[in-house]
Short mmCIF file of C-alpha atoms and ligand atoms in Angstrom, two decimals:
data_model
loop_
_atom_site.label_atom_id
_atom_site.label_comp_id
_atom_site.label_asym_id
_atom_site.label_seq_id
_atom_site.Cartn_x
_atom_site.Cartn_y
_atom_site.Cartn_z
CA MET A 1 0.00 0.00 0.00
CA LYS A 2 1.24 3.47 -0.89
CA ARG A 3 -0.29 6.65 0.51
CA ILE A 4 0.32 10.38 0.55
CA ALA A 5 1.46 11.73 3.93
CA SER A 6 -1.53 13.82 4.89
CA ILE A 7 -4.72 11.75 4.82
CA PRO A 8 -6.97 12.87 7.68
CA GLU A 9 -9.36 10.69 9.70
CA LYS A 10 -12.42 12.82 8.90
CA MET A 11 -13.65 14.70 5.88
CA LYS A 12 -16.48 16.96 4.79
CA ALA A 13 -19.17 15.62 2.45
CA VAL A 14 -22.64 16.46 1.11
CA VAL A 15 -24.57 13.54 2.56
CA CYS A 16 -28.00 12.46 1.29
CA HIS A 17 -30.22 11.42 4.21
CA GLY A 18 -33.54 11.66 2.36
CA ALA A 19 -35.58 13.78 -0.03
CA TYR A 20 -35.01 17.45 0.85
CA ASP A 21 -32.60 16.25 3.52
CA TYR A 22 -29.02 16.63 2.29
CA ARG A 23 -26.47 17.78 4.85
CA TYR A 24 -22.96 19.17 4.65
CA GLU A 25 -21.32 17.23 7.46
CA GLU A 26 -18.25 15.49 8.76
CA VAL A 27 -17.85 11.77 8.04
CA PRO A 28 -14.94 9.29 8.24
CA VAL A 29 -12.50 9.13 5.33
CA PRO A 30 -12.98 5.70 3.66
CA ARG A 31 -10.37 3.05 4.49
CA ILE A 32 -8.98 0.92 1.69
CA ASN A 33 -7.46 -2.53 1.30
CA GLU A 34 -4.86 -3.80 -1.19
CA ASP A 35 -7.49 -4.08 -3.99
CA GLU A 36 -8.75 -0.53 -3.59
CA VAL A 37 -7.85 3.08 -4.41
CA LEU A 38 -8.46 6.18 -2.31
CA ILE A 39 -9.10 9.27 -4.40
CA LYS A 40 -8.78 12.87 -3.27
CA ILE A 41 -11.66 14.53 -5.09
CA GLU A 42 -10.88 17.58 -7.24
CA ALA A 43 -14.38 18.32 -8.54
CA CYS A 44 -17.86 16.80 -8.77
CA GLY A 45 -20.64 17.95 -11.08
CA ILE A 46 -24.27 18.30 -10.03
CA CYS A 47 -26.39 16.09 -12.29
CA ALA A 48 -30.06 16.77 -13.09
CA GLY A 49 -30.50 13.39 -11.38
CA ASP A 50 -28.94 14.74 -8.17
CA VAL A 51 -31.44 17.59 -8.19
CA LYS A 52 -34.35 15.19 -8.83
CA SER A 53 -33.16 12.91 -6.03
CA TYR A 54 -32.99 15.92 -3.71
CA GLN A 55 -36.52 16.86 -4.79
CA GLY A 56 -37.92 13.38 -4.05
CA ALA A 57 -38.45 11.87 -7.55
CA ALA A 58 -39.88 8.32 -7.65
CA MET A 59 -36.86 7.18 -9.66
CA PHE A 60 -34.77 7.59 -6.50
CA TRP A 61 -37.21 7.04 -3.66
CA GLY A 62 -39.64 4.52 -5.20
CA GLY A 63 -43.18 4.85 -6.57
CA GLY A 64 -45.29 3.40 -9.39
CA ILE A 65 -43.39 0.42 -10.82
CA LEU A 66 -40.06 1.77 -9.59
CA PRO A 67 -38.48 0.33 -6.43
CA PRO A 68 -36.51 2.78 -4.29
CA TRP A 69 -32.98 3.36 -5.51
CA ASN A 70 -31.22 5.42 -2.86
CA LYS A 71 -29.77 3.69 0.20
CA THR A 72 -28.95 6.37 2.75
CA PRO A 73 -27.02 7.95 4.33
CA VAL A 74 -24.68 8.28 1.36
CA ALA A 75 -22.37 11.00 0.05
CA ALA A 76 -24.01 12.27 -3.16
CA GLY A 77 -22.52 12.72 -6.63
CA HIS A 78 -21.40 10.52 -9.52
CA GLU A 79 -19.72 13.11 -11.78
CA PHE A 80 -16.40 13.12 -9.91
CA ILE A 81 -12.75 13.39 -10.81
CA GLY A 82 -9.77 13.11 -8.48
CA ARG A 83 -6.18 12.12 -7.78
CA VAL A 84 -4.81 8.96 -6.22
CA ALA A 85 -4.14 9.60 -2.52
CA ALA A 86 -3.59 5.96 -1.55
CA VAL A 87 -3.46 2.79 -3.57
CA GLY A 88 -3.32 -0.86 -2.60
CA ASP A 89 -0.61 -2.93 -4.29
CA ASN A 90 -3.07 -5.08 -6.24
CA ALA A 91 -5.05 -2.03 -7.39
CA ALA A 92 -1.86 -0.20 -8.46
CA GLY A 93 -0.93 -3.11 -10.71
CA LYS A 94 -4.44 -3.72 -12.03
CA HIS A 95 -5.10 -0.08 -13.00
CA ASN A 96 -1.47 0.99 -13.62
CA LEU A 97 -1.86 3.77 -11.02
CA LYS A 98 0.61 5.61 -8.82
CA LEU A 99 0.16 8.30 -6.19
CA GLY A 100 -0.91 11.63 -7.69
CA ASP A 101 -2.32 10.16 -10.91
CA ARG A 102 -5.64 11.57 -11.98
CA ALA A 103 -8.19 8.77 -12.16
CA ILE A 104 -11.91 8.37 -12.70
CA ALA A 105 -14.21 5.42 -12.00
CA GLU A 106 -17.39 4.72 -13.93
CA GLN A 107 -20.55 5.87 -12.18
CA ILE A 108 -21.70 2.24 -11.93
CA VAL A 109 -20.08 -0.34 -9.65
CA PRO A 110 -21.05 -3.57 -11.42
CA CYS A 111 -21.49 -6.79 -9.44
CA GLN A 112 -19.43 -8.75 -12.03
CA GLU A 113 -21.59 -11.81 -11.32
CA CYS A 114 -25.03 -11.35 -12.89
CA ARG A 115 -25.90 -12.43 -16.45
CA PHE A 116 -25.47 -8.89 -17.77
CA CYS A 117 -22.03 -8.40 -16.21
CA LYS A 118 -20.95 -11.84 -17.46
CA ASN A 119 -22.27 -10.97 -20.92
CA GLY A 120 -20.17 -7.77 -21.12
CA GLU A 121 -23.19 -5.53 -20.44
CA ARG A 122 -22.10 -4.18 -17.06
CA TRP A 123 -24.08 -0.95 -17.47
CA MET A 124 -27.26 -3.03 -17.20
CA CYS A 125 -26.01 -4.86 -14.08
CA GLU A 126 -28.89 -6.45 -12.18
CA ASP A 127 -27.47 -5.18 -8.89
CA ALA A 128 -26.69 -1.73 -10.31
CA ARG A 129 -24.96 0.31 -7.67
CA ILE A 130 -24.37 3.88 -8.78
CA HIS A 131 -21.86 6.07 -6.99
CA GLY A 132 -23.62 8.59 -4.81
CA HIS A 133 -26.74 6.49 -4.30
CA GLN A 134 -25.89 3.37 -2.28
CA LYS A 135 -24.27 3.79 1.12
CA ALA A 136 -20.91 2.11 1.73
CA VAL A 137 -20.82 0.13 -1.56
CA ALA A 138 -21.06 3.14 -3.88
CA GLU A 139 -20.45 6.40 -2.08
CA GLY A 140 -20.36 9.65 -4.06
CA GLY A 141 -17.90 12.33 -5.07
CA MET A 142 -19.42 15.29 -3.22
CA ALA A 143 -16.81 14.61 -0.58
CA GLU A 144 -13.12 15.20 -0.01
CA TYR A 145 -12.25 11.52 -0.53
CA LEU A 146 -13.84 8.57 -2.35
CA LYS A 147 -12.93 4.90 -2.50
CA TYR A 148 -12.73 2.96 -5.78
CA SER A 149 -13.38 -0.66 -4.83
CA VAL A 150 -12.35 -3.89 -6.52
CA ASN A 151 -15.39 -3.91 -8.86
CA ASP A 152 -14.99 -0.29 -9.96
CA ILE A 153 -14.03 0.35 -13.60
CA VAL A 154 -11.12 2.81 -13.40
CA TYR A 155 -9.45 4.97 -16.08
CA LYS A 156 -6.49 7.31 -16.03
CA VAL A 157 -7.19 10.88 -17.13
CA SER A 158 -4.77 13.54 -18.36
CA PRO A 159 -3.67 15.99 -15.64
CA GLU A 160 -3.81 18.75 -18.23
CA LEU A 161 -7.60 19.01 -18.31
CA LYS A 162 -9.11 21.51 -15.90
CA ALA A 163 -10.70 19.59 -12.99
CA GLU A 164 -14.15 21.11 -13.61
CA HIS A 165 -13.91 20.03 -17.26
CA ALA A 166 -12.77 16.51 -16.33
CA ALA A 167 -15.93 16.33 -14.16
CA MET A 168 -17.82 16.35 -17.49
CA ILE A 169 -16.42 12.92 -18.45
CA GLU A 170 -19.42 11.14 -16.91
CA PRO A 171 -22.14 13.15 -18.71
CA LEU A 172 -20.10 12.97 -21.92
CA SER A 173 -19.76 9.19 -21.58
CA CYS A 174 -23.58 8.92 -21.35
CA SER A 175 -23.83 11.11 -24.45
CA VAL A 176 -21.50 8.84 -26.39
CA HIS A 177 -23.62 5.80 -25.54
CA THR A 178 -26.93 7.50 -26.42
CA VAL A 179 -25.62 8.67 -29.80
CA GLU A 180 -24.33 5.15 -30.54
CA ARG A 181 -27.83 3.82 -29.78
CA ALA A 182 -29.33 6.28 -32.29
CA LYS A 183 -27.34 4.78 -35.22
CA ILE A 184 -27.18 8.09 -37.09
CA GLY A 185 -26.64 7.97 -40.86
CA PHE A 186 -25.37 10.69 -43.24
CA ASP A 187 -28.83 11.32 -44.68
CA ASP A 188 -30.63 11.67 -41.35
CA VAL A 189 -32.43 14.67 -39.93
CA VAL A 190 -31.72 14.40 -36.21
CA VAL A 191 -33.54 16.33 -33.47
CA ILE A 192 -32.08 16.49 -29.97
CA ALA A 193 -34.51 17.78 -27.35
CA GLY A 194 -33.12 19.24 -24.12
CA MET A 195 -29.90 21.27 -24.34
CA GLY A 196 -28.70 20.83 -20.80
CA PRO A 197 -25.10 19.68 -20.24
CA ILE A 198 -25.84 16.21 -21.63
CA GLY A 199 -27.83 17.53 -24.60
CA LEU A 200 -24.98 19.85 -25.52
CA CYS A 201 -22.55 16.93 -25.31
CA LYS A 202 -24.86 14.73 -27.41
CA LEU A 203 -25.08 17.48 -29.96
CA GLN A 204 -21.29 17.55 -30.36
CA VAL A 205 -21.04 13.75 -30.50
CA ALA A 206 -23.92 13.54 -33.02
CA ARG A 207 -22.13 16.18 -35.13
CA LEU A 208 -19.22 13.74 -35.47
CA LYS A 209 -21.62 11.36 -37.26
CA SER A 210 -22.27 14.08 -39.89
CA PRO A 211 -26.05 13.87 -40.25
CA ARG A 212 -27.71 15.95 -42.99
CA LEU A 213 -29.42 18.24 -40.48
CA LEU A 214 -28.92 18.54 -36.73
CA ILE A 215 -31.68 20.39 -34.87
CA ALA A 216 -31.51 21.42 -31.19
CA VAL A 217 -34.64 22.11 -29.12
CA ASP A 218 -34.79 23.90 -25.78
CA MET A 219 -36.81 26.61 -24.05
CA LYS A 220 -33.81 28.59 -22.76
CA LYS A 221 -32.02 31.09 -24.95
CA LYS A 222 -28.65 30.64 -23.27
CA ARG A 223 -28.73 26.92 -24.00
CA LEU A 224 -29.82 27.41 -27.61
CA ASP A 225 -27.00 29.95 -28.08
CA ALA A 226 -24.54 27.35 -26.79
CA ALA A 227 -26.10 24.73 -29.11
CA LYS A 228 -25.58 27.02 -32.09
CA LYS A 229 -21.97 27.55 -31.14
CA LEU A 230 -21.37 23.82 -30.60
CA GLY A 231 -22.68 22.53 -33.91
CA ALA A 232 -26.48 22.72 -34.28
CA ASP A 233 -27.61 23.59 -37.82
CA ILE A 234 -30.90 24.92 -36.50
CA VAL A 235 -32.13 25.75 -32.99
CA LEU A 236 -35.82 25.81 -32.09
CA ASN A 237 -37.60 27.17 -29.03
CA PRO A 238 -41.10 25.71 -28.38
CA GLN A 239 -42.05 28.99 -26.70
CA GLU A 240 -41.35 30.89 -29.91
CA CYS A 241 -42.53 28.56 -32.66
CA ASP A 242 -44.48 25.38 -33.34
CA VAL A 243 -41.50 23.03 -33.23
CA VAL A 244 -43.34 20.06 -34.75
CA GLU A 245 -44.59 22.15 -37.68
CA GLU A 246 -41.13 23.61 -38.19
CA VAL A 247 -39.50 20.15 -38.32
CA ARG A 248 -42.16 18.97 -40.78
CA ARG A 249 -41.53 22.05 -42.94
CA LEU A 250 -37.81 21.22 -43.00
CA THR A 251 -38.49 17.62 -44.06
CA LYS A 252 -41.05 18.01 -46.89
CA GLY A 253 -43.80 17.23 -44.42
CA TYR A 254 -42.49 13.81 -43.37
CA GLY A 255 -40.91 14.55 -40.00
CA CYS A 256 -37.44 13.85 -38.58
CA ASP A 257 -35.63 10.51 -38.88
CA ILE A 258 -34.23 10.38 -35.35
CA TYR A 259 -35.39 12.04 -32.13
CA ILE A 260 -33.09 11.97 -29.11
CA HIS A 261 -34.85 12.95 -25.90
CA ASN A 262 -33.23 14.18 -22.71
CA SER A 263 -35.45 17.00 -21.52
CA GLY A 264 -36.84 14.85 -18.70
CA HIS A 265 -40.34 16.26 -19.31
CA PRO A 266 -43.37 14.25 -20.53
CA SER A 267 -44.10 16.99 -23.09
CA GLY A 268 -40.79 16.18 -24.78
CA VAL A 269 -41.97 12.60 -25.34
CA LEU A 270 -45.23 13.71 -26.97
CA GLN A 271 -43.37 16.25 -29.10
CA GLY A 272 -40.97 13.56 -30.34
CA LEU A 273 -43.66 11.00 -31.18
CA ASP A 274 -45.45 13.76 -33.08
CA MET A 275 -42.48 15.03 -35.10
CA LEU A 276 -40.94 11.66 -36.06
CA ARG A 277 -41.56 10.33 -39.57
CA LYS A 278 -43.00 6.86 -40.10
CA HIS A 279 -40.32 4.22 -39.37
CA GLY A 280 -38.43 6.87 -37.39
CA THR A 281 -36.24 6.19 -34.36
CA PHE A 282 -36.91 7.51 -30.84
CA VAL A 283 -34.05 7.36 -28.33
CA GLU A 284 -34.99 7.97 -24.69
CA PHE A 285 -32.36 8.93 -22.16
CA SER A 286 -34.28 11.11 -19.70
CA VAL A 287 -34.72 10.51 -16.02
CA PHE A 288 -38.24 11.81 -15.39
CA GLY A 289 -39.59 13.57 -12.32
CA GLU A 290 -43.15 12.51 -13.23
CA GLU A 291 -44.98 9.91 -15.32
CA THR A 292 -45.72 10.28 -19.03
CA SER A 293 -49.09 9.40 -20.55
CA VAL A 294 -49.31 8.79 -24.27
CA ASP A 295 -51.50 6.92 -26.75
CA TRP A 296 -49.20 4.08 -27.83
CA SER A 297 -51.07 3.67 -31.14
CA VAL A 298 -48.61 6.09 -32.68
CA ILE A 299 -45.72 3.70 -31.97
CA GLY A 300 -47.26 0.68 -33.67
CA ASP A 301 -50.34 1.31 -35.74
CA ARG A 302 -49.54 4.79 -37.05
CA LYS A 303 -45.78 4.96 -37.52
CA GLU A 304 -44.12 1.62 -36.75
CA LEU A 305 -41.41 3.42 -34.77
CA THR A 306 -38.21 1.98 -33.38
CA ILE A 307 -37.78 2.92 -29.71
CA TYR A 308 -34.41 2.64 -28.00
CA GLY A 309 -33.65 3.24 -24.36
CA ALA A 310 -30.23 4.51 -23.38
CA HIS A 311 -28.85 4.01 -19.89
CA ILE A 312 -25.64 5.63 -18.65
CA SER A 313 -22.44 5.09 -20.60
CA GLY A 314 -22.58 1.64 -22.20
CA GLY A 315 -19.40 -0.36 -22.65
CA THR A 316 -17.12 2.19 -24.32
CA GLY A 317 -18.55 5.58 -23.27
CA TYR A 318 -15.90 6.47 -20.71
CA GLN A 319 -12.82 5.75 -22.80
CA THR A 320 -14.33 7.58 -25.78
CA ALA A 321 -15.34 10.55 -23.61
CA ILE A 322 -11.84 10.78 -22.13
CA ASP A 323 -10.31 10.69 -25.64
CA PHE A 324 -12.73 13.34 -26.93
CA LEU A 325 -11.90 15.73 -24.08
CA GLU A 326 -8.15 15.11 -24.12
CA LYS A 327 -8.00 15.67 -27.89
CA GLY A 328 -10.32 18.70 -27.79
CA ILE A 329 -12.86 16.97 -30.07
CA VAL A 330 -15.65 17.85 -27.64
CA ARG A 331 -15.61 21.22 -25.86
CA VAL A 332 -17.10 21.80 -22.44
CA ASP A 333 -15.90 25.33 -21.61
CA ASP A 334 -19.29 26.78 -22.66
CA ILE A 335 -21.12 24.04 -20.73
CA VAL A 336 -19.47 24.34 -17.30
CA THR A 337 -20.85 27.73 -16.31
CA HIS A 338 -20.59 27.68 -12.49
CA VAL A 339 -18.07 26.34 -9.99
CA PHE A 340 -18.82 26.49 -6.23
CA PRO A 341 -16.93 25.42 -3.12
CA MET A 342 -18.61 22.28 -1.78
CA GLU A 343 -19.78 24.02 1.40
CA ASP A 344 -22.02 26.21 -0.81
CA TRP A 345 -23.77 23.07 -2.14
CA LYS A 346 -27.27 24.40 -1.33
CA THR A 347 -26.84 27.54 -3.44
CA ALA A 348 -25.25 25.41 -6.16
CA PHE A 349 -28.17 22.92 -6.16
CA ASP A 350 -30.66 25.82 -6.33
CA ILE A 351 -28.86 27.36 -9.28
CA ALA A 352 -28.60 23.99 -11.04
CA ALA A 353 -32.32 23.34 -10.40
CA LYS A 354 -33.37 26.69 -11.87
CA GLY A 355 -31.02 26.39 -14.84
CA GLU A 356 -31.77 30.00 -15.74
CA ASP A 357 -28.26 31.17 -16.49
CA SER A 358 -26.42 28.03 -15.50
CA ILE A 359 -25.78 24.97 -17.63
CA LYS A 360 -23.43 22.68 -15.63
CA VAL A 361 -22.75 23.51 -12.00
CA VAL A 362 -19.69 21.89 -10.42
CA LEU A 363 -18.68 21.57 -6.75
CA VAL A 364 -15.07 21.72 -5.57
CA PRO A 365 -14.18 20.37 -2.11
ZN1 ZN B 1 -24.96 12.52 -14.27
ZN1 ZN B 2 -24.00 -7.41 -12.49
#
């Protein structure tokens, strides 16, 4: 085991105790064994999911057909980046890590035993433990230190990226996976709805597939301005135009070929089903705060649509995201708009929840 000299016994963390009950408090620094890595956190992004968990969404606390997801108390946050502060001998060899290296772990800690893990589909792991949501086994990065355990999937990251930009690796990795699911072709008209941090990443990744027309939809001007700058051919605001009509007008009345949805709002689902052409492809990534009701006839009887779900980063999302950021292929400087010290987490969550002039809000311990 190798460790830096100054690892304290206690640390500060934003701990999730329940809906509307997150606390900035002192907790023990995790202890590691020879298979594990202790990371000193440099930055951790606030995900829309973190805000929805804070606000009590069924996805995290149970409801409808969804079992509860959070196991508390747990330090929040899965969009972390940090440096190796201590590393067990086995872990050092396995991940090729030394003290001071910058390293990220995937948001999911797969069980490595279920049929999905054994089939190379770890992101669908039956016992999916996501950092920041399950106490002890998958603590989060809104803390000074975080442990990567033996089942964590760990990658080295260039020290040259700014920490708050490296915190975008997780959302970018999800974007890579979603765009792969969409199977974009050169002749496609692609609409991406929701230009939050992940939408703006998806836009840039979709651009790399060179579709015929790439259309961004959002209600906020700041986000549409960023979309324009980052590669959208056309930006549409549902508050200013009839988006469905506009997409039909651009496609000789047929509708778009592919609709990628991450707005998280039921209205975005209806809009997509409406604007897709027959035999079009709908890709759903959103985590919703409420249920969506829709007449399913449109999926089968009317349009014979192909519907894909997309969950986190797939098998190759992280390595691709790291490459894209290190090579400057994807830019996040217009996406990371706010950086707060971790103790100001409440203000940061409020600003992220409003999303008025913020896009990605990042916490720094
Ligand atoms: Zn996230
Ligand atoms: Zn598994």
